[in-house]
N, CA, C and O of each residue as an XYZ file, in Angstrom:
956
protein
N     103.268     91.544    121.086
C     101.806     91.489    121.074
C     101.281     92.553    120.129
O     101.731     93.697    120.195
N     100.341     92.218    119.249
C      99.837     93.151    118.257
C      98.650     93.922    118.825
O      97.684     93.300    119.268
N      98.688     95.271    118.828
C      97.543     96.042    119.301
C      96.334     95.789    118.419
O      96.477     95.531    117.223
N      95.121     95.862    119.014
C      93.905     95.578    118.257
C      92.977     96.777    118.185
O      91.847     96.642    117.713
N      93.419     97.956    118.641
C      92.543     99.128    118.653
C      92.693     99.997    117.416
O      91.900    100.915    117.207
N      93.707     99.721    116.586
C      94.019    100.632    115.497
C      92.889    100.752    114.495
O      92.549    101.858    114.076
N      92.294     99.618    114.098
C      91.258     99.688    113.084
C      90.053    100.467    113.584
O      89.456    101.235    112.831
N      89.690    100.276    114.848
C      88.557    101.025    115.384
C      88.818    102.526    115.316
O      87.920    103.310    115.006
N      90.066    102.919    115.612
C      90.406    104.340    115.542
C      90.338    104.855    114.115
O      89.840    105.952    113.861
N      90.849    104.045    113.175
C      90.823    104.467    111.768
C      89.402    104.572    111.263
O      89.067    105.507    110.535
N      88.556    103.615    111.644
C      87.176    103.651    111.191
C      86.428    104.825    111.804
O      85.571    105.426    111.156
N      86.749    105.153    113.050
C      86.108    106.307    113.677
C      86.442    107.593    112.944
O      85.614    108.500    112.859
N      87.657    107.672    112.414
C      88.063    108.852    111.672
C      87.195    109.085    110.443
O      87.013    110.224    110.012
N      86.651    107.988    109.870
C      85.847    108.139    108.658
C      84.576    108.924    108.932
O      84.001    109.501    108.010
N      84.122    108.958    110.192
C      82.933    109.718    110.533
C      83.165    111.211    110.416
O      82.216    111.992    110.350
N      84.460    111.614    110.388
C      84.788    113.030    110.316
C      85.006    113.501    108.889
O      85.285    114.679    108.668
N      84.884    112.592    107.902
C      85.132    112.961    106.517
C      84.018    113.868    106.028
O      82.853    113.483    106.120
N      84.319    115.064    105.508
C      83.278    115.958    105.038
C      82.574    115.404    103.819
O      83.128    114.578    103.093
N      81.339    115.864    103.592
C      80.529    115.368    102.494
C      81.176    115.616    101.146
O      80.940    114.864    100.200
N      82.000    116.671    101.039
C      82.645    116.993     99.767
C      83.707    115.975     99.394
O      84.153    115.949     98.247
N      84.125    115.132    100.337
C      85.099    114.089    100.068
C      84.427    112.729    100.208
O      84.884    111.878    100.971
N      83.353    112.533     99.477
C      82.551    111.324     99.627
C      83.312    110.075     99.206
O      83.041    108.985     99.710
N      84.270    110.224     98.280
C      85.025    109.072     97.815
C      86.505    109.411     97.808
O      86.905    110.470     97.323
N      87.304    108.524     98.339
C      88.752    108.751     98.382
C      89.453    107.409     98.386
O      90.132    107.057     99.350
N      89.288    106.667     97.315
C      89.802    105.298     97.252
C      91.322    105.271     97.283
O      91.970    106.237     96.881
N      91.901    104.158     97.763
C      93.356    104.000     97.684
C      93.814    103.897     96.237
O      93.004    103.736     95.324
N      95.109    103.990     96.045
C      95.674    103.743     94.722
C      95.597    102.261     94.376
O      95.361    101.881     93.230
N      95.806    101.424     95.415
C      95.862     99.989     95.171
C      95.482     99.235     96.436
O      95.829     99.638     97.547
N      94.761     98.133     96.248
C      94.440     97.215     97.347
C      94.959     95.834     96.951
O      94.603     95.308     95.897
N      95.795     95.256     97.798
C      96.319     93.904     97.577
C      95.624     92.969     98.558
O      95.748     93.130     99.772
N      94.895     91.992     98.030
C      94.138     91.050     98.856
C      94.811     89.684     98.804
O      95.065     89.148     97.725
N      95.095     89.130     99.973
C      95.660     87.782    100.069
C      94.838     86.976    101.064
O      94.273     87.523    102.011
N      94.781     85.679    100.837
C      94.150     84.804    101.819
C      95.185     84.439    102.880
O      96.389     84.456    102.622
N      94.699     84.110    104.072
C      95.608     83.632    105.126
C      96.251     82.320    104.725
O      95.844     81.693    103.747
N      97.261     81.903    105.487
C      97.957     80.650    105.219
C      97.154     79.430    105.643
O      96.104     79.544    106.277
N      97.662     78.274    105.284
C      96.996     77.012    105.578
C      96.809     76.822    107.090
O      97.640     77.256    107.888
N      95.704     76.167    107.467
C      95.288     76.077    108.862
C      95.679     74.741    109.501
O      95.767     73.710    108.834
N      95.909     74.797    110.806
C      96.099     73.594    111.620
C      94.861     73.352    112.472
O      94.290     72.261    112.459
N      94.454     74.374    113.209
C      93.259     74.333    114.049
C      92.514     75.651    113.860
O      93.015     76.539    113.170
N      91.330     75.802    114.456
C      90.647     77.099    114.401
C      91.444     78.232    115.045
O      91.117     79.405    114.867
N      92.492     77.875    115.795
C      93.282     78.886    116.491
C      94.585     79.242    115.789
O      95.124     80.327    116.006
N      95.100     78.340    114.946
C      96.453     78.560    114.452
C      96.670     77.982    113.056
O      95.882     77.172    112.567
N      97.759     78.421    112.430
C      98.175     77.905    111.136
C      98.973     76.618    111.313
O      99.549     76.364    112.370
N      98.993     75.819    110.258
C      99.836     74.625    110.264
C     101.251     75.008    109.822
O     101.532     76.182    109.578
N     102.130     74.024    109.721
C     103.530     74.318    109.386
C     103.646     74.991    108.014
O     104.451     75.907    107.846
N     102.853     74.551    107.034
C     102.887     75.158    105.704
C     102.360     76.590    105.764
O     102.917     77.487    105.131
N     101.293     76.799    106.520
C     100.741     78.141    106.659
C     101.705     79.106    107.314
O     101.814     80.262    106.904
N     102.414     78.626    108.345
C     103.411     79.478    109.004
C     104.546     79.822    108.045
O     105.033     80.952    108.023
N     104.962     78.829    107.250
C     106.022     79.073    106.284
C     105.556     80.053    105.207
O     106.329     80.906    104.770
N     104.305     79.936    104.781
C     103.777     80.863    103.785
C     103.750     82.291    104.334
O     104.056     83.237    103.608
N     103.392     82.452    105.588
C     103.383     83.785    106.193
C     104.784     84.401    106.163
O     104.939     85.583    105.853
N     105.794     83.602    106.482
C     107.173     84.094    106.436
C     107.602     84.401    105.006
O     108.292     85.388    104.753
N     107.184     83.536    104.067
C     107.558     83.730    102.667
C     106.945     84.995    102.088
O     107.599     85.705    101.325
N     105.709     85.283    102.438
C     105.066     86.513    101.962
C     105.860     87.736    102.402
O     106.093     88.654    101.615
N     106.275     87.741    103.673
C     107.030     88.879    104.200
C     108.412     88.980    103.574
O     108.947     90.077    103.415
N     108.991     87.833    103.218
C     110.352     87.817    102.673
C     110.399     88.080    101.184
O     111.425     88.518    100.664
N     109.286     87.815    100.480
C     109.339     87.921     99.022
C     108.220     88.796     98.453
O     108.486     89.940     98.085
N     107.002     88.316     98.367
C     105.962     89.073     97.658
C     105.520     90.359     98.349
O     105.097     91.298     97.674
N     105.607     90.425     99.670
C     105.193     91.634    100.395
C     106.374     92.245    101.153
O     106.198     92.905    102.178
N     107.550     92.015    100.641
C     108.793     92.426    101.296
C     109.138     93.890    101.025
O     108.767     94.431     99.983
N     109.849     94.538    101.963
C     110.370     95.887    101.699
C     111.533     95.898    100.714
O     111.830     96.938    100.126
N     112.199     94.751    100.524
C     113.458     94.765     99.773
C     113.553     93.763     98.634
O     114.355     93.966     97.723
N     112.771     92.692     98.647
C     112.914     91.647     97.647
C     112.559     92.155     96.242
O     111.594     92.906     96.095
N     113.312     91.766     95.213
C     112.948     92.128     93.838
C     111.632     91.495     93.397
O     111.048     91.915     92.399
N     111.160     90.484     94.137
C     109.880     89.858     93.820
C     108.693     90.624     94.394
O     107.545     90.314     94.077
N     108.957     91.610     95.226
C     107.893     92.255     95.987
C     106.890     92.970     95.092
O     107.268     93.685     94.163
N     105.622     92.771     95.379
C     104.558     93.499     94.708
C     104.548     94.967     95.106
O     103.956     95.797     94.416
N     105.199     95.289     96.211
C     105.179     96.649     96.750
C     106.300     97.521     96.210
O     106.218     98.746     96.301
N     107.350     96.920     95.646
C     108.433     97.673     94.998
C     108.991     98.786     95.886
O     109.245     99.897     95.421
N     109.176     98.472     97.167
C     109.750     99.449     98.092
C     108.768    100.460     98.643
O     109.152    101.294     99.462
N     107.518    100.414     98.224
C     106.506    101.356     98.727
C     105.885    100.818    100.010
O     105.266     99.754    100.006
N     106.048    101.543    101.094
C     105.480    101.103    102.366
C     103.965    101.162    102.315
O     103.406    102.210    101.992
N     103.283    100.062    102.626
C     101.818    100.122    102.617
C     101.296    101.042    103.711
O     101.902    101.180    104.773
N     100.165    101.662    103.428
C      99.558    102.540    104.421
C      99.022    101.738    105.600
O      98.947    102.246    106.718
N      98.652    100.494    105.352
C      98.142     99.644    106.427
C      98.188     98.188    105.988
O      98.131     97.875    104.798
N      98.292     97.308    106.975
C      98.091     95.878    106.787
C      96.875     95.518    107.631
O      96.896     95.658    108.854
N      95.813     95.052    106.972
C      94.557     94.763    107.648
C      94.366     93.264    107.804
O      94.768     92.493    106.933
N      93.756     92.846    108.902
C      93.436     91.439    109.146
C      92.049     91.370    109.760
O      91.530     92.371    110.255
N      91.437     90.160    109.727
C      90.050     90.062    110.175
C      89.781     88.875    111.097
O      88.768     88.879    111.798
N      90.646     87.860    111.126
C      90.471     86.686    111.979
C      91.834     86.281    112.536
O      92.862     86.853    112.173
N      91.825     85.284    113.427
C      93.086     84.813    114.001
C      94.040     84.294    112.928
O      95.238     84.572    112.980
N      93.523     83.545    111.958
C      94.383     83.025    110.901
C      94.975     84.148    110.055
O      96.145     84.096    109.676
N      94.169     85.157    109.761
C      94.687     86.273    108.957
C      95.689     87.093    109.756
O      96.668     87.597    109.205
N      95.443     87.223    111.041
C      96.366     87.957    111.898
C      97.728     87.264    111.957
O      98.768     87.915    111.858
N      97.713     85.943    112.119
C      98.969     85.191    112.182
C      99.722     85.267    110.849
O     100.951     85.341    110.829
N      98.984     85.248    109.748
C      99.610     85.344    108.432
C     100.193     86.728    108.185
O     101.273     86.858    107.608
N      99.489     87.749    108.615
C      99.907     89.129    108.356
C     101.060     89.588    109.244
O     101.777     90.523    108.890
N     101.243     88.942    110.388
C     102.207     89.446    111.373
C     103.632     89.603    110.826
O     104.230     90.654    111.059
N     104.218     88.621    110.110
C     105.579     88.826    109.604
C     105.691     89.988    108.620
O     106.693     90.702    108.626
N     104.674     90.188    107.772
C     104.704     91.310    106.822
C     104.644     92.635    107.547
O     105.408     93.551    107.243
N     103.739     92.742    108.505
C     103.637     93.991    109.268
C     104.946     94.285    110.003
O     105.395     95.431    110.040
N     105.552     93.258    110.583
C     106.825     93.432    111.293
C     107.918     93.900    110.342
O     108.729     94.755    110.697
N     107.941     93.339    109.128
C     108.975     93.714    108.152
C     108.900     95.197    107.788
O     109.916     95.818    107.480
N     107.699     95.754    107.825
C     107.506     97.165    107.471
C     107.432     98.079    108.695
O     107.327     99.297    108.551
N     107.485     97.506    109.889
C     107.365     98.314    111.096
C     105.966     98.858    111.303
O     105.790     99.973    111.794
N     104.961     98.058    110.921
C     103.570     98.490    111.018
C     102.826     97.710    112.098
O     103.179     96.574    112.416
N     101.809     98.328    112.645
C     100.853     97.613    113.473
C      99.772     97.034    112.563
O      99.423     97.634    111.546
N      99.247     95.875    112.930
C      98.171     95.270    112.158
C      96.848     95.861    112.625
O      96.549     95.893    113.818
N      96.065     96.326    111.664
C      94.746     96.848    111.992
C      93.740     95.710    111.914
O      93.577     95.090    110.863
N      93.064     95.435    113.030
C      92.067     94.369    113.064
C      91.001     94.746    114.072
O      91.064     95.809    114.689
N      90.034     93.881    114.233
C      88.909     94.118    115.129
C      88.989     93.110    116.274
O      89.004     91.905    116.022
N      89.040     93.569    117.515
C      89.166     92.623    118.628
C      88.026     91.620    118.700
O      88.216     90.526    119.232
N      86.837     91.954    118.177
C      85.733     91.016    118.190
C      86.013     89.791    117.323
O      85.435     88.724    117.527
N      86.918     89.966    116.345
C      87.205     88.876    115.427
C      88.326     87.964    115.921
O      88.619     86.951    115.285
N      88.950     88.304    117.033
C      90.088     87.520    117.508
C      89.630     86.334    118.350
O      90.084     86.132    119.476
N      88.727     85.564    117.774
C      88.214     84.343    118.375
C      88.251     83.258    117.299
O      88.294     83.580    116.111
N      88.234     81.981    117.687
C      88.243     80.927    116.668
C      87.093     81.092    115.677
O      85.953     81.328    116.080
N      87.389     80.969    114.383
C      86.377     81.155    113.362
C      85.367     80.016    113.402
O      85.737     78.853    113.562
N      84.106     80.355    113.257
C      83.028     79.369    113.252
C      82.152     79.655    112.037
O      81.709     80.785    111.829
N      81.914     78.639    111.254
C      81.127     78.810    110.043
C      79.644     78.641    110.364
O      79.039     77.614    110.053
N      79.076     79.659    110.986
C      77.635     79.665    111.228
C      77.098     81.057    110.911
O      77.871     81.996    110.720
N      75.799     81.185    110.856
C      75.187     82.435    110.402
C      75.538     83.605    111.322
O      75.792     84.713    110.851
N      75.552     83.359    112.632
C      75.843     84.450    113.563
C      77.271     84.965    113.371
O      77.489     86.171    113.249
N      78.243     84.049    113.345
C      79.629     84.473    113.204
C      79.859     85.116    111.844
O      80.560     86.123    111.741
N      79.272     84.538    110.799
C      79.410     85.145    109.477
C      78.817     86.541    109.435
O      79.352     87.424    108.764
N      77.727     86.746    110.140
C      77.114     88.075    110.144
C      78.031     89.110    110.798
O      78.025     90.277    110.406
N      78.816     88.691    111.789
C      79.779     89.602    112.413
C      80.857     90.032    111.420
O      81.200     91.212    111.333
N      81.392     89.050    110.664
C      82.421     89.392    109.687
C      81.812     90.182    108.528
O      82.462     91.068    107.973
N      80.563     89.863    108.160
C      79.904     90.661    107.130
C      79.860     92.135    107.526
O      80.158     93.014    106.717
N      79.487     92.395    108.774
C      79.422     93.772    109.252
C      80.809     94.409    109.259
O      80.957     95.587    108.931
N      81.828     93.627    109.634
C      83.197     94.131    109.613
C      83.631     94.440    108.186
O      84.277     95.460    107.944
N      83.284     93.577    107.245
C      83.591     93.838    105.836
C      83.011     95.183    105.395
O      83.691     95.977    104.744
N      81.773     95.425    105.749
C      81.131     96.680    105.340
C      81.824     97.893    105.949
O      82.012     98.908    105.278
N      82.204     97.786    107.225
C      82.885     98.916    107.871
C      84.243     99.187    107.229
O      84.600    100.336    106.969
N      84.991     98.120    106.978
C      86.332     98.283    106.408
C      86.252     98.887    105.012
O      86.982     99.829    104.704
N      85.377     98.356    104.168
C      85.288     98.853    102.792
C      84.776    100.287    102.766
O      85.249    101.096    101.967
N      83.829    100.609    103.616
C      83.351    101.993    103.669
C      84.504    102.940    103.988
O      84.637    104.000    103.378
N      85.333    102.546    104.950
C      86.467    103.390    105.308
C      87.467    103.491    104.156
O      87.972    104.575    103.864
N      87.752    102.367    103.506
C      88.721    102.387    102.411
C      88.269    103.286    101.272
O      89.091    103.960    100.651
N      86.976    103.304    100.992
C      86.475    104.049     99.839
C      86.064    105.475    100.163
O      85.786    106.254     99.252
N      86.020    105.837    101.450
C      85.542    107.172    101.800
C      86.530    107.999    102.606
O      86.408    109.223    102.654
N      87.495    107.368    103.233
C      88.416    108.108    104.090
C      89.604    108.610    103.267
O      90.326    107.798    102.688
N      89.825    109.924    103.199
C      90.903    110.450    102.351
C      92.300    110.055    102.794
O      93.259    110.272    102.053
N      92.442    109.482    103.984
C      93.775    109.063    104.416
C      94.352    107.991    103.493
O      95.568    107.809    103.443
N      93.483    107.274    102.755
C      93.955    106.209    101.880
C      94.275    106.685    100.473
O      94.844    105.935     99.680
N      93.916    107.922    100.152
C      94.120    108.425     98.786
C      95.598    108.316     98.388
O      96.481    108.796     99.100
N      95.849    107.680     97.247
C      97.206    107.537     96.744
C      98.034    106.480     97.440
O      99.230    106.363     97.172
N      97.422    105.697     98.341
C      98.157    104.719     99.140
C      97.892    103.300     98.658
O      96.952    103.046     97.905
N      98.743    102.378     99.111
C      98.524    100.947     98.918
C      98.149    100.325    100.251
O      98.793    100.584    101.268
N      97.108     99.506    100.245
C      96.638     98.822    101.447
C      96.709     97.319    101.203
O      96.284     96.834    100.154
N      97.244     96.587    102.170
C      97.301     95.128    102.105
C      96.220     94.560    103.013
O      96.155     94.885    104.198
N      95.369     93.703    102.442
C      94.317     93.035    103.207
C      94.621     91.537    103.229
O      94.623     90.892    102.181
N      94.876     90.983    104.405
C      95.014     89.540    104.564
C      93.686     89.066    105.128
O      93.322     89.414    106.251
N      92.954     88.264    104.338
C      91.528     88.070    104.632
C      91.134     86.604    104.633
O      91.915     85.735    104.245
N      89.939     86.348    105.065
C      89.345     85.016    105.104
C      88.619     84.799    103.779
O      87.805     85.631    103.378
N      88.908     83.676    103.087
C      88.474     83.531    101.689
C      86.970     83.549    101.510
O      86.473     84.046    100.500
N      86.236     83.012    102.479
C      84.780     82.969    102.392
C      84.199     84.379    102.327
O      83.133     84.604    101.755
N      84.924     85.318    102.927
C      84.447     86.704    102.963
C      85.157     87.588    101.944
O      84.911     88.792    101.873
N      86.041     86.976    101.157
C      86.555     87.663     99.963
C      85.564     87.455     98.828
O      85.092     88.418     98.224
N      85.251     86.206     98.542
C      84.312     85.890     97.467
C      83.699     84.528     97.742
O      84.416     83.533     97.847
N      82.389     84.478     97.857
C      81.677     83.224     98.077
C      80.255     83.366     97.569
O      79.463     84.132     98.118
N      79.937     82.627     96.524
C      78.575     82.646     96.006
C      77.602     82.109     97.044
O      76.474     82.589     97.144
N      78.031     81.111     97.821
C      77.166     80.530     98.846
C      76.843     81.547     99.939
O      75.694     81.651    100.371
N      77.853     82.297    100.389
C      77.616     83.302    101.428
C      76.698     84.403    100.914
O      75.813     84.863    101.636
N      76.904     84.825     99.680
C      76.054     85.871     99.110
C      74.606     85.405     99.003
O      73.687     86.199     99.203
N      74.391     84.130     98.692
C      73.031     83.587     98.629
C      72.416     83.484    100.021
O      71.228     83.749    100.205
N      73.235     83.096    100.999
C      72.726     82.976    102.369
C      72.253     84.323    102.897
O      71.263     84.404    103.624
N      72.976     85.387    102.520
C      72.618     86.742    102.957
C      72.109     87.543    101.758
O      72.551     88.666    101.513
N      71.190     86.957    101.032
C      70.637     87.600     99.837
C      70.036     88.958    100.194
O      69.357     89.108    101.210
N      70.304     89.948     99.332
C      69.814     91.292     99.581
C      70.773     92.159    100.370
O      70.535     93.355    100.537
N      71.869     91.562    100.863
C      72.888     92.307    101.595
C      74.186     92.328    100.786
O      74.400     91.495     99.906
N      75.035     93.284    101.100
C      76.391     93.316    100.563
C      77.297     92.727    101.641
O      77.441     93.311    102.716
N      77.916     91.563    101.360
C      78.637     90.871    102.433
C      80.083     90.549    102.095
O      80.946     90.638    102.969
N      80.375     90.177    100.848
C      81.746     89.806    100.486
C      82.515     91.009     99.948
O      81.921     92.001     99.525
N      83.845     90.909     99.971
C      84.648     91.963     99.349
C      84.319     92.070     97.866
O      84.342     93.165     97.303
N      84.013     90.950     97.234
C      83.657     90.971     95.822
C      82.475     91.890     95.566
O      82.478     92.650     94.597
N      81.457     91.829     96.430
C      80.290     92.698     96.292
C      80.611     94.136     96.693
O      80.335     95.082     95.956
N      81.199     94.273     97.875
C      81.386     95.600     98.466
C      82.350     96.465     97.669
O      82.189     97.684     97.608
N      83.352     95.840     97.057
C      84.318     96.576     96.251
C      83.925     96.616     94.771
O      84.692     97.081     93.928
N      82.716     96.121     94.467
C      82.142     96.196     93.112
C      83.035     95.512     92.075
O      83.216     96.016     90.967
N      83.586     94.365     92.448
C      84.516     93.706     91.542
C      83.826     93.164     90.296
O      84.470     92.961     89.266
N      82.509     92.927     90.386
C      81.775     92.453     89.214
C      81.539     93.560     88.186
O      81.034     93.299     87.094
N      81.898     94.779     88.530
C      81.680     95.915     87.625
C      82.975     96.434     86.996
O      82.959     97.445     86.294
N      84.093     95.749     87.243
C      85.366     96.190     86.667
C      85.355     95.898     85.169
O      85.074     94.769     84.768
N      85.654     96.888     84.341
C      85.627     96.673     82.892
C      86.550     95.541     82.461
O      87.720     95.497     82.840
N      86.009     94.629     81.665
C      86.760     93.536     81.036
C      87.387     92.559     82.027
O      88.269     91.786     81.655
N      86.950     92.584     83.261
C      87.493     91.649     84.257
C      86.495     90.529     84.508
O      85.284     90.748     84.528
N      87.017     89.340     84.697
C      86.177     88.184     85.025
C      86.569     87.717     86.420
O      87.389     86.813     86.585
N      85.978     88.339     87.401
C      86.327     88.054     88.789
C      85.557     86.818     89.258
O      84.332     86.782     89.141
N      86.244     85.812     89.782
C      85.543     84.610     90.251
C      84.498     84.936     91.314
O      84.694     85.822     92.145
N      83.392     84.207     91.273
C      82.335     84.418     92.250
C      82.670     83.770     93.591
O      82.097     84.130     94.620
N      83.594     82.818     93.577
C      83.977     82.107     94.797
C      85.481     81.894     94.819
O      86.087     81.529     93.812
N      86.075     82.128     95.990
C      87.488     81.790     96.193
C      87.524     80.346     96.689
O      86.983     80.062     97.757
N      88.143     79.426     95.949
C      88.091     77.999     96.311
C      88.729     77.707     97.672
O      89.694     78.355     98.080
N      88.165     76.718     98.356
C      88.698     76.309     99.653
C      90.153     75.869     99.561
O      90.916     76.051    100.510
N      90.544     75.290     98.425
C      91.865     74.667     98.302
C      92.979     75.645     97.943
O      94.143     75.247     97.897
N      92.657     76.906     97.689
C      93.678     77.858     97.219
C      94.080     78.868     98.286
O      93.270     79.656     98.774
N      95.377     78.811     98.632
C      95.978     79.782     99.549
C      97.058     80.599     98.828
O      97.759     81.391     99.456
N      97.188     80.409     97.530
C      98.391     80.822     96.803
C      98.144     81.872     95.713
O      98.804     81.861     94.673
N      97.201     82.765     95.956
C      96.919     83.808     94.978
C      96.751     85.164     95.662
O      96.391     85.245     96.836
N      97.018     86.217     94.905
C      96.661     87.582     95.288
C      95.606     88.099     94.316
O      95.614     87.748     93.136
N      94.711     88.924     94.813
C      93.871     89.757     93.965
C      94.347     91.191     94.163
O      94.435     91.669     95.294
N      94.647     91.862     93.083
C      95.172     93.223     93.162
C      94.223     94.174     92.448
O      93.925     94.000     91.266
N      93.755     95.172     93.169
C      92.821     96.165     92.638
C      93.550     97.489     92.485
O      94.243     97.929     93.402
N      93.397     98.121     91.342
C      94.024     99.413     91.082
C      92.945    100.450     90.793
O      92.009    100.200     90.033
N      93.093    101.618     91.414
C      92.167    102.730     91.215
C      92.923    103.872     90.543
O      93.909    104.370     91.087
N      92.470    104.286     89.369
C      93.139    105.380     88.665
C      92.821    106.741     89.264
O      93.635    107.663     89.200
N      91.614    106.862     89.855
C      91.192    108.146     90.424
C      90.610    107.911     91.812
O      89.894    106.930     92.013
N      90.897    108.786     92.775
C      90.403    108.568     94.135
C      88.892    108.623     94.253
O      88.331    108.073     95.201
N      88.215    109.281     93.307
C      86.763    109.355     93.393
C      86.070    108.108     92.864
O      84.850    107.984     92.978
N      86.830    107.186     92.289
C      86.238    105.972     91.748
C      85.850    105.008     92.864
O      86.606    104.814     93.816
N      84.671    104.404     92.740
C      84.266    103.355     93.680
C      84.405    101.976     93.063
O      84.305    100.970     93.765
N      84.636    101.915     91.755
C      84.898    100.660     91.059
C      86.364    100.658     90.639
O      86.816    101.618     90.015
N      87.119     99.610     90.963
C      88.524     99.581     90.544
C      88.659     99.692     89.026
O      87.819     99.192     88.279
N      89.721    100.348     88.586
C      89.989    100.465     87.151
C      90.492     99.157     86.575
O      90.225     98.832     85.418
N      91.237     98.394     87.407
C      91.825     97.147     86.922
C      91.829     96.102     88.029
O      91.902     96.415     89.217
N      91.749     94.857     87.596
C      91.792     93.704     88.498
C      92.855     92.752     87.971
O      92.843     92.390     86.794
N      93.773     92.347     88.839
C      94.850     91.455     88.418
C      94.990     90.313     89.426
O      94.909     90.523     90.636
N      95.198     89.115     88.911
C      95.440     87.948     89.742
C      96.918     87.592     89.651
O      97.471     87.498     88.555
N      97.557     87.395     90.798
C      98.963     86.989     90.842
C      99.054     85.678     91.610
O      98.595     85.563     92.747
N      99.657     84.700     90.958
C      99.863     83.401     91.592
C     101.202     83.397     92.323
O     102.190     83.938     91.826
N     101.227     82.798     93.481
C     102.436     82.780     94.301
C     103.353     81.629     93.891
O     103.022     80.457     94.070
N     104.501     81.985     93.343
C     105.577     81.035     93.075
C     106.797     81.538     93.842
O     107.435     82.505     93.427
N     107.115     80.906     94.926
C     108.183     81.400     95.777
C     109.549     80.891     95.333
O     109.674     79.787     94.803
N     110.565     81.711     95.558
C     111.956     81.311     95.331
C     112.504     80.651     96.602
O     111.853     80.665     97.647
N     113.688     80.081     96.505
C     114.331     79.503     97.687
C     114.521     80.580     98.753
O     114.802     81.730     98.417
N     114.375     80.235    100.012
C     114.223     78.898    100.594
C     112.764     78.444    100.738
O     112.481     77.516    101.496
N     111.840     79.090    100.018
C     110.416     78.780    100.163
C     109.828     78.127     98.916
O     108.608     78.068     98.765
N     110.685     77.636     98.025
C     110.218     77.118     96.744
C     109.365     75.853     96.888
O     108.692     75.450     95.939
N     109.390     75.230     98.061
C     108.612     74.009     98.281
C     107.149     74.294     98.583
O     106.348     73.361     98.635
N     106.775     75.550     98.785
C     105.388     75.859     99.138
C     104.451     75.495     97.989
O     104.763     75.763     96.829
N     103.304     74.888     98.301
C     102.372     74.490     97.240
C     101.876     75.684     96.436
O     101.652     76.767     96.978
N     101.707     75.466     95.121
C     101.120     76.489     94.250
C     100.222     75.781     93.239
O     100.569     75.650     92.066
N      99.071     75.331     93.710
C      98.133     74.592     92.871
C      97.326     75.530     91.977
O      97.185     76.720     92.261
N      96.799     74.964     90.890
C      95.946     75.733     89.988
C      94.689     76.198     90.721
O      94.301     75.623     91.738
N      94.063     77.241     90.191
C      92.825     77.767     90.773
C      91.751     76.673     90.757
O      91.386     76.164     89.697
N      91.258     76.325     91.931
C      90.217     75.320     92.059
C      90.714     73.894     92.134
O      89.913     72.983     92.345
N      92.026     73.664     91.965
C      92.587     72.308     92.033
C      92.948     71.962     93.474
O      93.183     72.865     94.277
N      92.998     70.660     93.825
C      93.402     70.265     95.171
C      94.825     70.733     95.481
O      95.680     70.805     94.599
N      95.051     71.043     96.735
C      96.390     71.480     97.141
C      97.227     70.271     97.531
O      96.810     69.488     98.384
N      98.413     70.099     96.917
C      99.276     68.978     97.308
C     100.025     69.302     98.595
O     100.896     70.171     98.609
N      99.690     68.611     99.659
C     100.310     68.873    100.951
C     101.225     67.711    101.336
O     100.847     66.550    101.177
N     102.408     68.006    101.834
C     103.326     66.938    102.226
C     102.843     66.207    103.469
O     102.140     66.793    104.292
N     103.207     64.940    103.622
C     102.829     64.196    104.827
C     103.379     64.880    106.090
O     104.501     65.386    106.103
N     102.576     64.878    107.123
C     103.026     65.442    108.386
C     102.957     66.944    108.478
O     103.510     67.533    109.407
N     102.286     67.584    107.527
C     102.213     69.052    107.552
C     101.302     69.550    108.670
O     101.442     70.678    109.143
N     100.369     68.698    109.084
C      99.426     69.103    110.117
C      98.335     70.021    109.623
O      97.588     70.580    110.426
N      98.228     70.188    108.314
C      97.218     71.092    107.738
C      95.881     70.385    107.631
O      95.806     69.221    107.236
N      94.834     71.097    107.986
C      93.491     70.512    107.933
C      92.767     70.945    106.685
O      91.621     70.551    106.468
């Protein structure tokens, strides 16, 4: 069973950060979307396989394909049931607890009230990442819900607020980067990687997109182009 109090404790620590340490960004933030869904409560067979593949290859402690290159992440963060299920194998591989919010451990509902809860969670998480010195020089993995990573529609619905990771992490201000305004519904197979050259920076120095191409035994996992339909095998149970 994954504890759900860790993120609240970490966020509470940010209240103790002295004013002289107003900014203390991580070295790197790796953002991934959760795996493919079966129901509002769980992943489908492809999503479960993707969660295992991430832990075995791209987010692995040992694989030569790993984006982490043997560096233990300071935290693995999740925000919904789907993200929690996706993040669990990676956290287990590193011996980490998943940091999440117990209020979010309910079936996701696409309505204004539920979105406002995740919007508030986004703001709390990003504030902690950019202000708490515990993250300085560290890598943080965020397994997130795509609508709250980047969505032009959500930003319009909550006009005048900072709601998506794209807004809160100032991804539109990264030099020479063309960050998409929306993460497509059909894409589960990409990472967004943010690099900070200096801990006092609030805008990432670099933005990189990595497409997931898995090796055996996970080579069958879909890897569609950005914005293209996802080819799903019959009987996958994915919605």
